[in-house]
Coordinates of C-alpha atoms (C1' of nucleotides) in Angstrom, one line a residue:
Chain A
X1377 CA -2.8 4.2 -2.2
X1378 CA -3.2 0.7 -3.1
X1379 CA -4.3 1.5 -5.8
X1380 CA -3.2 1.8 -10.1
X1381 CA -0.1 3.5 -10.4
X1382 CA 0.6 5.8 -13.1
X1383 CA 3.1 5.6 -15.9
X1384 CA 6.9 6.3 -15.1
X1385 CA 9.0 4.9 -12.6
X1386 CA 11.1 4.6 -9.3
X1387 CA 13.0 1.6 -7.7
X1388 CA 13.3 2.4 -4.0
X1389 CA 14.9 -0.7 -2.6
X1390 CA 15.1 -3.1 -4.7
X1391 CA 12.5 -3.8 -7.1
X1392 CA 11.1 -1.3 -9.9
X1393 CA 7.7 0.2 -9.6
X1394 CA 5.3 2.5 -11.2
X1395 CA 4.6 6.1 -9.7
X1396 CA 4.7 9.7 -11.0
X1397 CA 5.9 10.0 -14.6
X1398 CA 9.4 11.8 -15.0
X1399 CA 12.3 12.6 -17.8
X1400 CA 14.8 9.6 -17.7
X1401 CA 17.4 10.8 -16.3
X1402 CA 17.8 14.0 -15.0
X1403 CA 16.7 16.0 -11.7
X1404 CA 15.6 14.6 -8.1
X1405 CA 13.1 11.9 -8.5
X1406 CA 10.5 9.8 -6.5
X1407 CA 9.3 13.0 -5.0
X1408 CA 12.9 13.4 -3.3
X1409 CA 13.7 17.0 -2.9
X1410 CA 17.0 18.0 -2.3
X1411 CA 20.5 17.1 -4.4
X1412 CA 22.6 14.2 -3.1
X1413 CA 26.3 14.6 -3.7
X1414 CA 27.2 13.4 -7.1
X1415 CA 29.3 10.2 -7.1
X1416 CA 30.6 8.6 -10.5
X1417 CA 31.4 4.5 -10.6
X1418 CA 33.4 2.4 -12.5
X1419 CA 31.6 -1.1 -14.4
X1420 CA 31.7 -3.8 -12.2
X1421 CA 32.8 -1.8 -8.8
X1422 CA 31.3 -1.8 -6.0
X1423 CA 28.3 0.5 -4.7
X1424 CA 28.4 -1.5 -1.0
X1425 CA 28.4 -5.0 0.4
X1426 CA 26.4 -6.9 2.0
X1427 CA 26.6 -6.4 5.8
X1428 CA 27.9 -3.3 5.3
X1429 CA 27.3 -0.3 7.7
X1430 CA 24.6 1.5 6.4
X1431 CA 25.7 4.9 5.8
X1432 CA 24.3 6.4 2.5
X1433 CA 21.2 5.9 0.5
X1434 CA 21.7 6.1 -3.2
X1435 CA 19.5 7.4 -6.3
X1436 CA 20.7 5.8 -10.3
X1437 CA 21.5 9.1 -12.7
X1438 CA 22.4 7.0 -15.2
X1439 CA 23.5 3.7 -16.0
X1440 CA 22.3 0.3 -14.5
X1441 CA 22.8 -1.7 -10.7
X1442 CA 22.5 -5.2 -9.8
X1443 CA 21.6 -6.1 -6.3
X1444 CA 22.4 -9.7 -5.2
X1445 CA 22.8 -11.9 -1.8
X1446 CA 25.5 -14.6 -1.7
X1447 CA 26.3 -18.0 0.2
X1448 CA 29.1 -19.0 2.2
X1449 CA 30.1 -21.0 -0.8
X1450 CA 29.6 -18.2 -3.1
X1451 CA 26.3 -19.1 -5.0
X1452 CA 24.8 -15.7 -5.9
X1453 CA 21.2 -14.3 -6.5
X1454 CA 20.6 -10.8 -8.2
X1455 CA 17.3 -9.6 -6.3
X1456 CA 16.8 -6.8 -8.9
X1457 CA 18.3 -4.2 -11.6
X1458 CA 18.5 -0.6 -11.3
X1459 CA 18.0 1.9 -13.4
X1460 CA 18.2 5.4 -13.4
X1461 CA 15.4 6.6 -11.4
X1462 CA 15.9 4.2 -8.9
X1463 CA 16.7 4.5 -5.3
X1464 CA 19.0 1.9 -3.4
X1465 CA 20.4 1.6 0.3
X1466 CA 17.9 -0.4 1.7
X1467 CA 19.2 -1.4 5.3
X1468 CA 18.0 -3.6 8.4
X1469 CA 20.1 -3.6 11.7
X1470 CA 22.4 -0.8 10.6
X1471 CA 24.0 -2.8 7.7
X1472 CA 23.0 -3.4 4.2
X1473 CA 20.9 -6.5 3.2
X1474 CA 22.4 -6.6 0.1
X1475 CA 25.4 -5.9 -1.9
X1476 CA 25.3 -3.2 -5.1
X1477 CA 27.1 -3.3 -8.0
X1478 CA 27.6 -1.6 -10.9
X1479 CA 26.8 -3.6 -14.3
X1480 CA 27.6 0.0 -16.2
X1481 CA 29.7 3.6 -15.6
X1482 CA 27.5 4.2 -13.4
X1483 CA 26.7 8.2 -12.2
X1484 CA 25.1 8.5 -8.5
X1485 CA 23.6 10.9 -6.5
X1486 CA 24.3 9.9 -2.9
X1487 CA 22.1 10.9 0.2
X1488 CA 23.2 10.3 3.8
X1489 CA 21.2 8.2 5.5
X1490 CA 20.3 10.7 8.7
X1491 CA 19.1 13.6 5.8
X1492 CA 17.5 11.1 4.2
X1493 CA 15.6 9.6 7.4
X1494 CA 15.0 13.4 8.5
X1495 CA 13.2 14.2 4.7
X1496 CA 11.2 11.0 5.2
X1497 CA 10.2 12.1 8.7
X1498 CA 9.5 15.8 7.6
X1499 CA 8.5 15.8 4.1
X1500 CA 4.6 15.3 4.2
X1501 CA 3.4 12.5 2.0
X1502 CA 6.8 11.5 1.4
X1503 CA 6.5 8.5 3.6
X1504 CA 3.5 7.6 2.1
X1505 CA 4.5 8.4 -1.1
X1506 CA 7.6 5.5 -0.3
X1507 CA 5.5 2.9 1.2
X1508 CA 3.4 3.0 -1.7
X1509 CA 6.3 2.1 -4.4
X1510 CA 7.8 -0.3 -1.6
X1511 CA 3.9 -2.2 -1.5
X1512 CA 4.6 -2.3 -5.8
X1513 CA 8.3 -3.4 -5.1
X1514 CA 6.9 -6.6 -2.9
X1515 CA 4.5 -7.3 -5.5
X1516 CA 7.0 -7.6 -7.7
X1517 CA 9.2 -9.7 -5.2
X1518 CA 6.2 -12.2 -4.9
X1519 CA 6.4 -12.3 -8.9
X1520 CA 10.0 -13.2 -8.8
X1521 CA 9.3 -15.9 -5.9
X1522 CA 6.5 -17.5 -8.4
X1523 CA 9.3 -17.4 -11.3
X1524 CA 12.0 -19.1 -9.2
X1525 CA 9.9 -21.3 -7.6
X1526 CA 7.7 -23.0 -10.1
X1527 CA 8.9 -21.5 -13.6
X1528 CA 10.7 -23.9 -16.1
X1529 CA 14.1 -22.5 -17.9
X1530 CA 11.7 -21.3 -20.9
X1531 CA 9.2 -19.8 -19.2
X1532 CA 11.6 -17.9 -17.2
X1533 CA 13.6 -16.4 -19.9
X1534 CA 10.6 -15.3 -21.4
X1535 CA 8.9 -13.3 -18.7
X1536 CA 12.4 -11.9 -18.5
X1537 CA 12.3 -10.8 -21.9
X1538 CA 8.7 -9.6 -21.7
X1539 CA 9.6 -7.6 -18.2
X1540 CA 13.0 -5.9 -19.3
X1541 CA 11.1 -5.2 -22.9
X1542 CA 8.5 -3.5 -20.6
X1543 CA 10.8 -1.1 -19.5
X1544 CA 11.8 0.2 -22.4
X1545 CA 8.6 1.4 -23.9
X1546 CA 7.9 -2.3 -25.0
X1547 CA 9.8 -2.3 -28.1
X1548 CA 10.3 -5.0 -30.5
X1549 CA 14.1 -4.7 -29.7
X1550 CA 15.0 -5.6 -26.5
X1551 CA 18.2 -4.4 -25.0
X1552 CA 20.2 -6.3 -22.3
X1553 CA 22.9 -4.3 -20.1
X1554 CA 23.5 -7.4 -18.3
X1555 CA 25.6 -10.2 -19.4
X1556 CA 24.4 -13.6 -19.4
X1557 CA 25.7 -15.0 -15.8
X1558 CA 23.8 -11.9 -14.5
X1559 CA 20.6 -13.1 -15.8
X1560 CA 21.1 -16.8 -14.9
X1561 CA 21.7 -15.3 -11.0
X1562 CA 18.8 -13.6 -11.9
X1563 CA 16.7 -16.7 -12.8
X1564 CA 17.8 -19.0 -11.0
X1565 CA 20.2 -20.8 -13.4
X1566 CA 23.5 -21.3 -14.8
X1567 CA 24.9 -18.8 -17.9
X1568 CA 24.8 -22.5 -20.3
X1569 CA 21.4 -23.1 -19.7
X1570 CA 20.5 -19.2 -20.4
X1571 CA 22.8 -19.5 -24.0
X1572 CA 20.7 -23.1 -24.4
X1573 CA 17.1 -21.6 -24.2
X1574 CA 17.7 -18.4 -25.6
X1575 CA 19.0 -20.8 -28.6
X1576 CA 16.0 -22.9 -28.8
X1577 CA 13.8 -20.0 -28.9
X1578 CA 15.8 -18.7 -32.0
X1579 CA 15.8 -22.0 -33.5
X1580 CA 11.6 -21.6 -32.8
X1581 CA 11.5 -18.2 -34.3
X1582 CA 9.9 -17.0 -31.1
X1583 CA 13.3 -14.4 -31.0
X1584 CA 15.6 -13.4 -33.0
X1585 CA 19.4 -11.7 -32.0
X1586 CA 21.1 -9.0 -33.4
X1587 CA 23.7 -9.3 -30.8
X1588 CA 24.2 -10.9 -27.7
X1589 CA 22.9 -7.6 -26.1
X1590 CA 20.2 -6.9 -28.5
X1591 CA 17.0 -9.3 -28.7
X1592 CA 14.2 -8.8 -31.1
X1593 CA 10.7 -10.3 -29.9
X1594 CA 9.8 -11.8 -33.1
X1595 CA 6.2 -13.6 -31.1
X1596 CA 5.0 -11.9 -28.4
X1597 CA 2.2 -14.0 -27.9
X1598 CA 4.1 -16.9 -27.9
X1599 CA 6.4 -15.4 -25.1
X1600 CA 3.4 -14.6 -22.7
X1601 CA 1.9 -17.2 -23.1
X1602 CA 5.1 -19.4 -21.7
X1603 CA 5.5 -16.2 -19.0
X1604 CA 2.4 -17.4 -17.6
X1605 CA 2.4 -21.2 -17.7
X1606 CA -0.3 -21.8 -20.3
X1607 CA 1.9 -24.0 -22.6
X1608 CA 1.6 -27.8 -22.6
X1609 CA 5.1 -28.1 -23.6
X1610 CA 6.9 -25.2 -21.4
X1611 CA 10.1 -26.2 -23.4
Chain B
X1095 CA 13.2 3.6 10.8
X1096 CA 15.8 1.1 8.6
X1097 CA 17.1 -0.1 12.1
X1098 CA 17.1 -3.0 14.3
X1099 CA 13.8 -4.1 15.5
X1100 CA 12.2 -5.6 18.5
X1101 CA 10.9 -8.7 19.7
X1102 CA 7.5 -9.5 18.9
X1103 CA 5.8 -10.0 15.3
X1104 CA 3.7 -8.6 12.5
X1105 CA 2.8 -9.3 9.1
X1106 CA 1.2 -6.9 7.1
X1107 CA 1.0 -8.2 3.3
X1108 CA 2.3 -11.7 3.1
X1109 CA 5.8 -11.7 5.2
X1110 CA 6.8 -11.9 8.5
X1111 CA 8.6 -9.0 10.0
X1112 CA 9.6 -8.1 13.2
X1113 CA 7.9 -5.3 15.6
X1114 CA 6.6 -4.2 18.8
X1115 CA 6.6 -6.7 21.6
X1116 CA 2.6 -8.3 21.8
X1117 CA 1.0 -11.4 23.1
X1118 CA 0.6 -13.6 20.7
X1119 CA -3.7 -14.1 19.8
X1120 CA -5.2 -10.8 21.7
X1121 CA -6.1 -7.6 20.9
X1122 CA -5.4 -5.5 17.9
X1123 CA -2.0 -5.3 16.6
X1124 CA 0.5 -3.5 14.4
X1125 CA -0.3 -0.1 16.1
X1126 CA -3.5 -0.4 14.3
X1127 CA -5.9 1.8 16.1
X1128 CA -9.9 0.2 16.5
X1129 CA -11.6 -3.1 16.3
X1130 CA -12.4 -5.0 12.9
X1131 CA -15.2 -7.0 12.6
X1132 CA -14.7 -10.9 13.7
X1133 CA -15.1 -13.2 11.1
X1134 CA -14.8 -17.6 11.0
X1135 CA -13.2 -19.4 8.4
X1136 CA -13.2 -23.3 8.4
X1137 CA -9.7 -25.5 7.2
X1138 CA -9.1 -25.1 3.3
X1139 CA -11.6 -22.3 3.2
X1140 CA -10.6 -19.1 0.8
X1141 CA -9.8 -15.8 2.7
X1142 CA -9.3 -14.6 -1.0
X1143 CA -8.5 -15.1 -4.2
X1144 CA -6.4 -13.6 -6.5
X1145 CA -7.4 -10.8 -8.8
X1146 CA -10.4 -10.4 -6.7
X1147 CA -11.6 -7.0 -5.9
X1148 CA -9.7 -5.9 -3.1
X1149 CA -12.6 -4.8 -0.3
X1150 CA -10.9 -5.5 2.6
X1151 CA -7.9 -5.8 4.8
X1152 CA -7.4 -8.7 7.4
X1153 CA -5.8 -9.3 10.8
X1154 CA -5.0 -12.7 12.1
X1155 CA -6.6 -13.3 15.1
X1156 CA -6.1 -17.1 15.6
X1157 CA -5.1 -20.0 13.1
X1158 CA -2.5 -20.2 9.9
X1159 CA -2.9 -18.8 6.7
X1160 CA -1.3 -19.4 3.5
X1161 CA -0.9 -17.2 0.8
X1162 CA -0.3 -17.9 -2.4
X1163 CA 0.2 -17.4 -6.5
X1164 CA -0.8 -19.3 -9.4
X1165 CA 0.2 -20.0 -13.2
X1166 CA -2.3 -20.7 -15.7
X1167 CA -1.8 -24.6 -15.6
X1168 CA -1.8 -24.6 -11.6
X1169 CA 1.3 -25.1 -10.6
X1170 CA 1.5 -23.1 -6.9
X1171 CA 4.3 -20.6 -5.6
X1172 CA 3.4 -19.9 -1.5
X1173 CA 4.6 -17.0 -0.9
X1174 CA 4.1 -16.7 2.9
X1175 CA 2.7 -18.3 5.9
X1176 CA 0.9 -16.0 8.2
X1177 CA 0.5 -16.1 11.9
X1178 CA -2.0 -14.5 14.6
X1179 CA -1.0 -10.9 14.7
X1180 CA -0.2 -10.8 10.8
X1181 CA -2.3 -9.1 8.8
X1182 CA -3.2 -9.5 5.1
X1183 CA -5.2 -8.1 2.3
X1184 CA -1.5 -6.3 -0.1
X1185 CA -3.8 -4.9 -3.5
X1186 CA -2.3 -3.5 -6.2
X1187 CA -4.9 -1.9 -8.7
X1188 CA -7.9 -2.7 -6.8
X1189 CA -7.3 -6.4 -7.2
X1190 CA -5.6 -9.1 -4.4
X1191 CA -2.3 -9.7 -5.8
X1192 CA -2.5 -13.4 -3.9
X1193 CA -4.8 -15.6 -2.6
X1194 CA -5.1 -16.6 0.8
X1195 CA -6.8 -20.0 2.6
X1196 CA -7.1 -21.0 6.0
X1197 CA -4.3 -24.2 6.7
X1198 CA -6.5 -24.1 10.2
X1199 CA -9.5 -23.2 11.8
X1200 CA -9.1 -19.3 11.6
X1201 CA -10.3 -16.3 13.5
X1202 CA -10.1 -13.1 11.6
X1203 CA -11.0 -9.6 12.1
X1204 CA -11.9 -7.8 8.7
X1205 CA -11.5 -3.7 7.7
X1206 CA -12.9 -2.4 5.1
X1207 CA -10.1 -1.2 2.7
X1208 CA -11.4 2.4 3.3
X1209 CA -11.4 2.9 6.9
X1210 CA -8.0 1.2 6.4
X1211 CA -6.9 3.5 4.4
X1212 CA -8.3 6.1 6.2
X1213 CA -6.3 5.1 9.1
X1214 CA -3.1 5.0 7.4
X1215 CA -3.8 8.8 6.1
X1216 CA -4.9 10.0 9.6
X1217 CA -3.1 8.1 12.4
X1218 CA -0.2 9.9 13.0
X1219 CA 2.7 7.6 12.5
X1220 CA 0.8 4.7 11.3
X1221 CA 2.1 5.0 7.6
X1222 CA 5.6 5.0 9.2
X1223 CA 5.1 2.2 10.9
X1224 CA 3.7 -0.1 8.2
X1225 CA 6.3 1.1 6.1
X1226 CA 8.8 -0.2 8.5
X1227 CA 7.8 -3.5 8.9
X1228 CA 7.2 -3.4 5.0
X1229 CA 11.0 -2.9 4.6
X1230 CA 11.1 -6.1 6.7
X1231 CA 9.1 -8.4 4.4
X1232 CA 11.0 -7.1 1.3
X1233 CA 13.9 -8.2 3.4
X1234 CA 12.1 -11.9 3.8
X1235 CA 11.1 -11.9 0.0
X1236 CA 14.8 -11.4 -1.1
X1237 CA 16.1 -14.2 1.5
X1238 CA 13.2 -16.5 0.2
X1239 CA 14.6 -15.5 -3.6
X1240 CA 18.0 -16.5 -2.5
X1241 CA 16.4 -20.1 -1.2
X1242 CA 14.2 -20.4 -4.2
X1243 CA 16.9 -20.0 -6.9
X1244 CA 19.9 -20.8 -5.6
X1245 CA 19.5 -23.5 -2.6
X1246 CA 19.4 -27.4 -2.9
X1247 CA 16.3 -29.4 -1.8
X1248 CA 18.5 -30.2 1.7
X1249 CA 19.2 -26.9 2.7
X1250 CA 15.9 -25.5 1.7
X1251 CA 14.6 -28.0 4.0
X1252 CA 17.2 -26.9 6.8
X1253 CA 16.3 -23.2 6.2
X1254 CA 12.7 -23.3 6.9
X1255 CA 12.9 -25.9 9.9
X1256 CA 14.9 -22.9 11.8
X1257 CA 12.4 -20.5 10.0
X1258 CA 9.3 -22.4 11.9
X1259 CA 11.7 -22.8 14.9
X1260 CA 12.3 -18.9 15.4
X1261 CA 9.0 -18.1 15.3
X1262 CA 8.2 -20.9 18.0
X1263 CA 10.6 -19.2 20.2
X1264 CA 14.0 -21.4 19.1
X1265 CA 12.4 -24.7 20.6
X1266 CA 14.1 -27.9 20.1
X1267 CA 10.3 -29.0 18.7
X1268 CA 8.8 -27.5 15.9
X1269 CA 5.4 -27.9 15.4
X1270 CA 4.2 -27.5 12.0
X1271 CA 1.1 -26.3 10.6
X1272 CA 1.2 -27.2 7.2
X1273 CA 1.5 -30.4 5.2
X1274 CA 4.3 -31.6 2.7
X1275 CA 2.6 -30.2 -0.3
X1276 CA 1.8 -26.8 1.5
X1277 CA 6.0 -27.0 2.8
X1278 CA 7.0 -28.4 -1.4
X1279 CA 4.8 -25.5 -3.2
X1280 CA 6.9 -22.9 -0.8
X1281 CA 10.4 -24.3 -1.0
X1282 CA 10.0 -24.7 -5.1
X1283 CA 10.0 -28.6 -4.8
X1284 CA 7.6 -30.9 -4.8
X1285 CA 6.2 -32.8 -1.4
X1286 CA 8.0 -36.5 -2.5
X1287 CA 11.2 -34.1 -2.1
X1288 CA 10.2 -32.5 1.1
X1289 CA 9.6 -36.3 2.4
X1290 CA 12.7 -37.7 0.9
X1291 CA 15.0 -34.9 2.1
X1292 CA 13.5 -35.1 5.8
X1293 CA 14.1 -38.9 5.7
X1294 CA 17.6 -38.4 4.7
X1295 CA 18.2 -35.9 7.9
X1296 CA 16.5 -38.3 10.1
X1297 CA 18.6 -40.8 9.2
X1298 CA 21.6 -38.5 9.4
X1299 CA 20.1 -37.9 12.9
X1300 CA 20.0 -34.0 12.2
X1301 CA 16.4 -34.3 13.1
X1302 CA 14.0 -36.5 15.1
X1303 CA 10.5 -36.8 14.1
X1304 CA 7.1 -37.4 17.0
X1305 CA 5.3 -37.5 14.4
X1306 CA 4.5 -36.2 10.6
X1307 CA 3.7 -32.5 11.9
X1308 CA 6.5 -32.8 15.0
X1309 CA 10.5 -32.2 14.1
X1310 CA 13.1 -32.2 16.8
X1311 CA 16.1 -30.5 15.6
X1312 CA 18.7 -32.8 16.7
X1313 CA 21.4 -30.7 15.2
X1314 CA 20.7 -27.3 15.0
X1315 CA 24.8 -26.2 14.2
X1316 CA 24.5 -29.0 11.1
X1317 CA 21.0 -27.2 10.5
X1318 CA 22.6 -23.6 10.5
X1319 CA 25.6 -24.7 8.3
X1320 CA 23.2 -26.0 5.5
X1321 CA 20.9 -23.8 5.7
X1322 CA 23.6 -21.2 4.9
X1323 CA 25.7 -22.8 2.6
X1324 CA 28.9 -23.9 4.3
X1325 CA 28.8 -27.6 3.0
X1326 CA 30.6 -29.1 0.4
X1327 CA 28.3 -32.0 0.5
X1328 CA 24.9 -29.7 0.4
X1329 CA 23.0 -33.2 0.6
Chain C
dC632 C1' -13.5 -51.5 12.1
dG633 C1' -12.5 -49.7 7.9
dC634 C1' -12.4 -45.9 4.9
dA635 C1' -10.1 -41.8 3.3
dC636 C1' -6.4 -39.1 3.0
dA637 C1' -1.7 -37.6 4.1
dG638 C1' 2.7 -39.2 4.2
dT639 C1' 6.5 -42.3 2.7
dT640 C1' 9.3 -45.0 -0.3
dG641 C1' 11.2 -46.7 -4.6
dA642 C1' 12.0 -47.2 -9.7
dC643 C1' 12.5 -44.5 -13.4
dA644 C1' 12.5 -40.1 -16.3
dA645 C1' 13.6 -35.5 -17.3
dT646 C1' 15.2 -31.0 -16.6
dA647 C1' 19.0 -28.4 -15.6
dG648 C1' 23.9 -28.4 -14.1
dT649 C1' 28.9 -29.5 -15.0
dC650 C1' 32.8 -29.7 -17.7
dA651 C1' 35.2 -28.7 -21.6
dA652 C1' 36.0 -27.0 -26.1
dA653 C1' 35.2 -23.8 -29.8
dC654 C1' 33.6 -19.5 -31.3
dG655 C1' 33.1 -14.4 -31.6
dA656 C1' 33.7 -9.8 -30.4
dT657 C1' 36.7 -6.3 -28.6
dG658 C1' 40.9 -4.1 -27.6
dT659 C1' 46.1 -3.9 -27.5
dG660 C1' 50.7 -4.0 -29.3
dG661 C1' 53.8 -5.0 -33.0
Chain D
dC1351 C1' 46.5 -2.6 -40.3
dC1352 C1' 46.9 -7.0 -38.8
dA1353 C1' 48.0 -10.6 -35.2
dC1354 C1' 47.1 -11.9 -31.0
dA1355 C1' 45.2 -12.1 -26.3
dT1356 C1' 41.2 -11.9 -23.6
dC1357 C1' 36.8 -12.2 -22.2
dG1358 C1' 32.1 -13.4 -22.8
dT1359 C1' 29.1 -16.4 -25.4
dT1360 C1' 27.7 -20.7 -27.5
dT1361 C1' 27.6 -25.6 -28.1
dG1362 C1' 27.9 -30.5 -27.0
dA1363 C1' 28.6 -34.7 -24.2
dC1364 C1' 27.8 -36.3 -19.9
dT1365 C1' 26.1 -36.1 -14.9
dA1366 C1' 23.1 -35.4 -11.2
dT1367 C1' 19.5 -33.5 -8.7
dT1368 C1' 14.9 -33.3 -8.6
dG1369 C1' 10.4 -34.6 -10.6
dT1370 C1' 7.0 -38.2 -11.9
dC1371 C1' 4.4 -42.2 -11.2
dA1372 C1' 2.9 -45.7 -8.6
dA1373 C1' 2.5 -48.6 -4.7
dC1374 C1' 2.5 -48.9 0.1
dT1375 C1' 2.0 -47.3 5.0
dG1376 C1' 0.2 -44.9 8.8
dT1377 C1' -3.2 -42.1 11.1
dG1378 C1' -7.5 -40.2 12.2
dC1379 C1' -12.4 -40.0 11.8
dG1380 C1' -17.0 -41.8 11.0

DNA sequence: CGCACAGTTGACAATAGTCAAACGATGTGG
DNA sequence: CCACATCGTTTGACTATTGTCAACTGTGCG
């Protein structure tokens, strides 16, 4: 416990983190025994709102969630992506403290909220096992706090790059199951200024696009070395 | 467990979160069994630094803390503000994921990482409740993400003068601990902003300033509005 | 009293946002 | 099978918010 976290992975509430390694996609994960009920969603419908009664807590089977907050005036910031593997439901008060959508079909495997308060409080280890990926999930809030807060439009995009390209296996090819306005809410931007930089890293060689959805990551080095500030010119 | 909490404060790793009632600078806190040892730290003195080994967790006895992340060339993300009662030490592979300085004189009192540990594996309940009030700050990081990337310099402003305010009890004075640059590097601007912007609600007569380190909220409904995004004119 | 430092203000620059148009893929109907 | 409609993406011209730089002010401490 608070210590390095073995391979594989689990997104309780919000944020991705490391723990016990697992297949991709198929039984109970994140040392959750028991089967939800199985739930299918269409792409872009809702999982739950924000404010929402609380009732369910949800594991990903396959396919992939945004989580975001909104203004009054409908500004929106996506806290995290889900993949399969990952938990959501995360409540305060009763009600949901964010809204879930689904950027995929999306296939879930739904838990009700008493069951799934009753395993925590019975299972032995399981609530440790839980605050240890929600310790990993902050860590990785505080990350996203430092990118929003102090990261130009380059540097941001490329962390991005380098932390979706992390999660899958750190290939050269990245894929993205998110459109562009999704990352912008993500970053911190607008969709143009996305299009913009990922343009000027083409036009740098840094990347390269076989698609819209499918980035290559022609200089790594080059990328991490904007992801952590080092640059003299970040753009 | 995921519900409303009471009055009364606690931060374990870098957020505030709401728990059992306390007085405010006394005895040990956060259901954390046992005495730590006391320790001194003069103003702008290191708690820790990040990437440090990670020996030891802290309690705030008396003072402010900031906490806070770097990028290669300097620039600075806060990430919190902690108060007496918080504690502080979040590691993640041995190593602080943070640093943290005393904005005041400070009073600690210091566990070793083990016995804290130990603690959380023993005490029955213990890992419960640090895993509630750790739901809480992941609840604080993801309202701070919303500010960070998607809030104007005004109500940025707005939202942490009712921040500061809550935790003084909803005064109509807030007294704040920090200077501009300490307020700048945790909003994402820079302390000319944070200057400019509380000039421009002075002289809107939102607020009324004693003095540099003394706001009056004048206007708390104009705050609120801001602060959530109901304005057309958002400065 | 004056030195040092934090805070404030203003002129100007730059990064990112806005608005609008064009482009490209995808899917449907003729 | 092609034409067309639609939606997401890309690009460019222009705007605006915030950052930078520098000077000035106020406050507190030796």
């Amino acid at each position: 416990m608070y210590s390095q976290m073995s391979s594989g992975s689990i997104r309780t509430f919000g944020f991705r983190t490391a723990v016990a390694p697992r297949s991709a996609t198929q039984e109970p994960v994140g040392g959750f025994p028991g089967r939800g009920l199985a739930e299918s969603i269409d792409i872009g419908e809702t999982v739950f709102s924000e404010g929402e009664s609380a009732e369910n807590v949800y594991e990903v089977i396959q396919g992939v969630v945004r989580l975001y907050k909104l203004l009054a005036d409908g500004r929106r910031q996506i806290t995290g992506f889900l993949f399969p593997g990952d938990l959501l439901g995360f409540a305060h008060g009763g009600h949901y403290i964010y809204a879930a959508e689904a950027i995929t079909e999306l296939r879930l495997r739904r838990y009700s909220r008493a069951r799934f308060e009753r395993m925590v409080d019975e299972v032995p280890g399981l609530a440790q096992h839980i605050l240890k990926v929600t310790f990993a999930e902050l860590r990785g809030a505080q990350d996203q706090m430092l990118l929003l807060g102090r990261k130009s439009a380059a540097e941001k995009i490329a962390s991005f790059l380098l932390n979706m390209a992390e999660r899958q296996g750190n290939a050269e090819e990245v894929r993205l199951a998110m459109g562009r306005a999704d990352i912008a809410d993500y970053l911190g931007l607008t969709k143009e200024t996305v299009c913009k930089t990922l343009s000027e890293l083409k036009r740098e060689g840094v990347i390269a696009a076989q698609s819209a959805s499918c980035i290559e990551l022609r200089d790594r080095g080059q990328l991490e070395e904007l992801a952590a500030g080092e640059l003299s010119h970040p753009c």
